[in-house]
PDB file of C-alpha atoms in Angstrom:
ATOM      1  CA  UNK A   1       1.048  -8.353 -10.694  1.00  0.00           C
ATOM      2  CA  UNK A   2       0.710  -7.336  -6.666  1.00  0.00           C
ATOM      3  CA  UNK A   3       0.243  -9.344  -3.999  1.00  0.00           C
ATOM      4  CA  UNK A   4       0.016  -8.601  -0.572  1.00  0.00           C
ATOM      5  CA  UNK A   5      -0.254 -11.343   2.373  1.00  0.00           C
ATOM      6  CA  UNK A   6      -1.998 -10.015   5.634  1.00  0.00           C
ATOM      7  CA  UNK A   7       2.182 -11.612   8.138  1.00  0.00           C
ATOM      8  CA  UNK A   8       0.274  -9.856  11.261  1.00  0.00           C
ATOM      9  CA  UNK A   9      -3.029  -9.536  12.377  1.00  0.00           C
ATOM     10  CA  UNK A  10      -2.207  -7.333  15.882  1.00  0.00           C
ATOM     11  CA  UNK A  11      -2.203  -4.028  14.964  1.00  0.00           C
ATOM     12  CA  UNK A  12      -0.146  -2.996  13.054  1.00  0.00           C
ATOM     13  CA  UNK A  13      -1.262  -5.048  10.675  1.00  0.00           C
ATOM     14  CA  UNK A  14       1.460  -6.278   8.439  1.00  0.00           C
ATOM     15  CA  UNK A  15       1.381  -7.536   4.870  1.00  0.00           C
ATOM     16  CA  UNK A  16       4.086  -8.897   2.783  1.00  0.00           C
ATOM     17  CA  UNK A  17       4.105  -7.751  -0.724  1.00  0.00           C
ATOM     18  CA  UNK A  18       4.801  -8.988  -4.055  1.00  0.00           C
ATOM     19  CA  UNK A  19       4.980  -7.102  -6.958  1.00  0.00           C
ATOM     20  CA  UNK A  20       5.591  -8.921 -10.663  1.00  0.00           C
ATOM     21  CA  UNK A  21       6.576  -6.995 -13.489  1.00  0.00           C
ATOM     22  CA  UNK A  22       8.043  -8.121 -17.037  1.00  0.00           C
ATOM     23  CA  UNK A  23      11.154  -7.265 -15.967  1.00  0.00           C
ATOM     24  CA  UNK A  24      10.993  -8.994 -12.393  1.00  0.00           C
ATOM     25  CA  UNK A  25       9.890  -8.815  -8.617  1.00  0.00           C
ATOM     26  CA  UNK A  26      10.303  -6.978  -5.470  1.00  0.00           C
ATOM     27  CA  UNK A  27       9.502  -7.768  -1.914  1.00  0.00           C
ATOM     28  CA  UNK A  28       8.124  -5.270   0.161  1.00  0.00           C
ATOM     29  CA  UNK A  29       6.911  -5.366   3.901  1.00  0.00           C
ATOM     30  CA  UNK A  30       4.108  -3.253   4.700  1.00  0.00           C
ATOM     31  CA  UNK A  31       2.920  -1.828   8.488  1.00  0.00           C
ATOM     32  CA  UNK A  32      -0.234  -0.174   9.519  1.00  0.00           C
ATOM     33  CA  UNK A  33      -2.004   0.909  12.390  1.00  0.00           C
ATOM     34  CA  UNK A  34      -5.652  -0.189  13.117  1.00  0.00           C
ATOM     35  CA  UNK A  35      -5.846   3.580  13.229  1.00  0.00           C
ATOM     36  CA  UNK A  36      -4.303   5.025   9.825  1.00  0.00           C
ATOM     37  CA  UNK A  37      -6.487   1.519   8.170  1.00  0.00           C
ATOM     38  CA  UNK A  38      -9.822   3.277   9.329  1.00  0.00           C
ATOM     39  CA  UNK A  39      -9.227   6.412   8.992  1.00  0.00           C
ATOM     40  CA  UNK A  40      -8.077   5.736   5.015  1.00  0.00           C
ATOM     41  CA  UNK A  41     -10.815   3.436   4.509  1.00  0.00           C
ATOM     42  CA  UNK A  42     -13.146   3.651   7.278  1.00  0.00           C
ATOM     43  CA  UNK A  43     -13.270   0.393   7.419  1.00  0.00           C
ATOM     44  CA  UNK A  44     -14.817  -0.183   4.206  1.00  0.00           C
ATOM     45  CA  UNK A  45     -12.568  -2.037   2.733  1.00  0.00           C
ATOM     46  CA  UNK A  46     -10.400  -5.251   3.707  1.00  0.00           C
ATOM     47  CA  UNK A  47      -6.844  -3.805   5.558  1.00  0.00           C
ATOM     48  CA  UNK A  48      -4.873  -6.472   2.058  1.00  0.00           C
ATOM     49  CA  UNK A  49      -7.195  -4.479  -0.699  1.00  0.00           C
ATOM     50  CA  UNK A  50      -5.434  -1.231   1.546  1.00  0.00           C
ATOM     51  CA  UNK A  51      -2.374  -2.117   0.506  1.00  0.00           C
ATOM     52  CA  UNK A  52      -3.220  -2.871  -2.591  1.00  0.00           C
ATOM     53  CA  UNK A  53      -4.802  -0.052  -3.354  1.00  0.00           C
ATOM     54  CA  UNK A  54      -1.247   1.926  -1.782  1.00  0.00           C
ATOM     55  CA  UNK A  55       1.010   0.155  -3.646  1.00  0.00           C
ATOM     56  CA  UNK A  56      -1.377   0.258  -7.704  1.00  0.00           C
ATOM     57  CA  UNK A  57      -0.826   4.248  -6.217  1.00  0.00           C
ATOM     58  CA  UNK A  58       3.149   3.990  -5.779  1.00  0.00           C
ATOM     59  CA  UNK A  59       4.092   1.638  -9.437  1.00  0.00           C
ATOM     60  CA  UNK A  60       1.474   5.280 -11.534  1.00  0.00           C
ATOM     61  CA  UNK A  61       4.445   7.299  -9.726  1.00  0.00           C
ATOM     62  CA  UNK A  62       7.522   5.254  -9.349  1.00  0.00           C
ATOM     63  CA  UNK A  63       8.991   1.648 -10.966  1.00  0.00           C
ATOM     64  CA  UNK A  64       8.822  -0.883  -8.232  1.00  0.00           C
ATOM     65  CA  UNK A  65      12.592  -0.668  -7.292  1.00  0.00           C
ATOM     66  CA  UNK A  66      12.982   2.014  -5.917  1.00  0.00           C
ATOM     67  CA  UNK A  67       9.704   1.967  -3.277  1.00  0.00           C
ATOM     68  CA  UNK A  68      11.251   0.868   0.338  1.00  0.00           C
ATOM     69  CA  UNK A  69      11.685  -2.705   1.382  1.00  0.00           C
ATOM     70  CA  UNK A  70      10.544  -1.833   4.138  1.00  0.00           C
ATOM     71  CA  UNK A  71       7.414   0.940   5.353  1.00  0.00           C
ATOM     72  CA  UNK A  72       5.240   1.520   7.682  1.00  0.00           C
ATOM     73  CA  UNK A  73       1.492   3.407   4.666  1.00  0.00           C
ATOM     74  CA  UNK A  74       2.360   6.715   6.304  1.00  0.00           C
ATOM     75  CA  UNK A  75       5.360   7.400   4.483  1.00  0.00           C
ATOM     76  CA  UNK A  76       3.968   7.435   1.087  1.00  0.00           C
ATOM     77  CA  UNK A  77       2.459  11.324   1.955  1.00  0.00           C
ATOM     78  CA  UNK A  78       5.488  12.353   2.908  1.00  0.00           C
ATOM     79  CA  UNK A  79       6.493  11.544  -0.293  1.00  0.00           C
ATOM     80  CA  UNK A  80       3.486  11.957  -2.219  1.00  0.00           C
ATOM     81  CA  UNK A  81       1.336  15.158  -0.535  1.00  0.00           C
ATOM     82  CA  UNK A  82      -1.668  13.271  -2.408  1.00  0.00           C
ATOM     83  CA  UNK A  83      -2.381   9.715  -1.271  1.00  0.00           C
ATOM     84  CA  UNK A  84      -4.533   9.854   1.117  1.00  0.00           C
ATOM     85  CA  UNK A  85      -6.272  12.564  -1.087  1.00  0.00           C
ATOM     86  CA  UNK A  86      -6.212   9.885  -4.355  1.00  0.00           C
ATOM     87  CA  UNK A  87      -6.799   6.471  -2.238  1.00  0.00           C
ATOM     88  CA  UNK A  88      -9.820   6.104  -2.441  1.00  0.00           C
ATOM     89  CA  UNK A  89      -9.563   5.880  -6.248  1.00  0.00           C
ATOM     90  CA  UNK A  90      -7.792   3.199  -6.292  1.00  0.00           C
ATOM     91  CA  UNK A  91      -9.442   1.986  -3.470  1.00  0.00           C
ATOM     92  CA  UNK A  92     -13.013   1.735  -6.345  1.00  0.00           C
ATOM     93  CA  UNK A  93     -10.136  -0.359  -8.770  1.00  0.00           C
ATOM     94  CA  UNK A  94     -10.695  -3.817  -6.672  1.00  0.00           C
TER      95      UNK A  94
END
């Protein structure tokens, strides 16, 4: 289960993400600039949904323990170049 709570509404937006699985729980602080949010979603979904979809993307590629404890959403593309292309598929699942 992925729980996303927005903790800051100014730019950059900030979120606390908790990922819970049978093997335990991890917490992650994620930031997302307004510009990146618009680029990734066109404002068609909430920023919370955008972050949740990004975490779903990550969990399909690595265990929750390998996800950085604190990161800006733009760093995902550095590790996984297909992130921006694949994100819409995860947004559709929400």
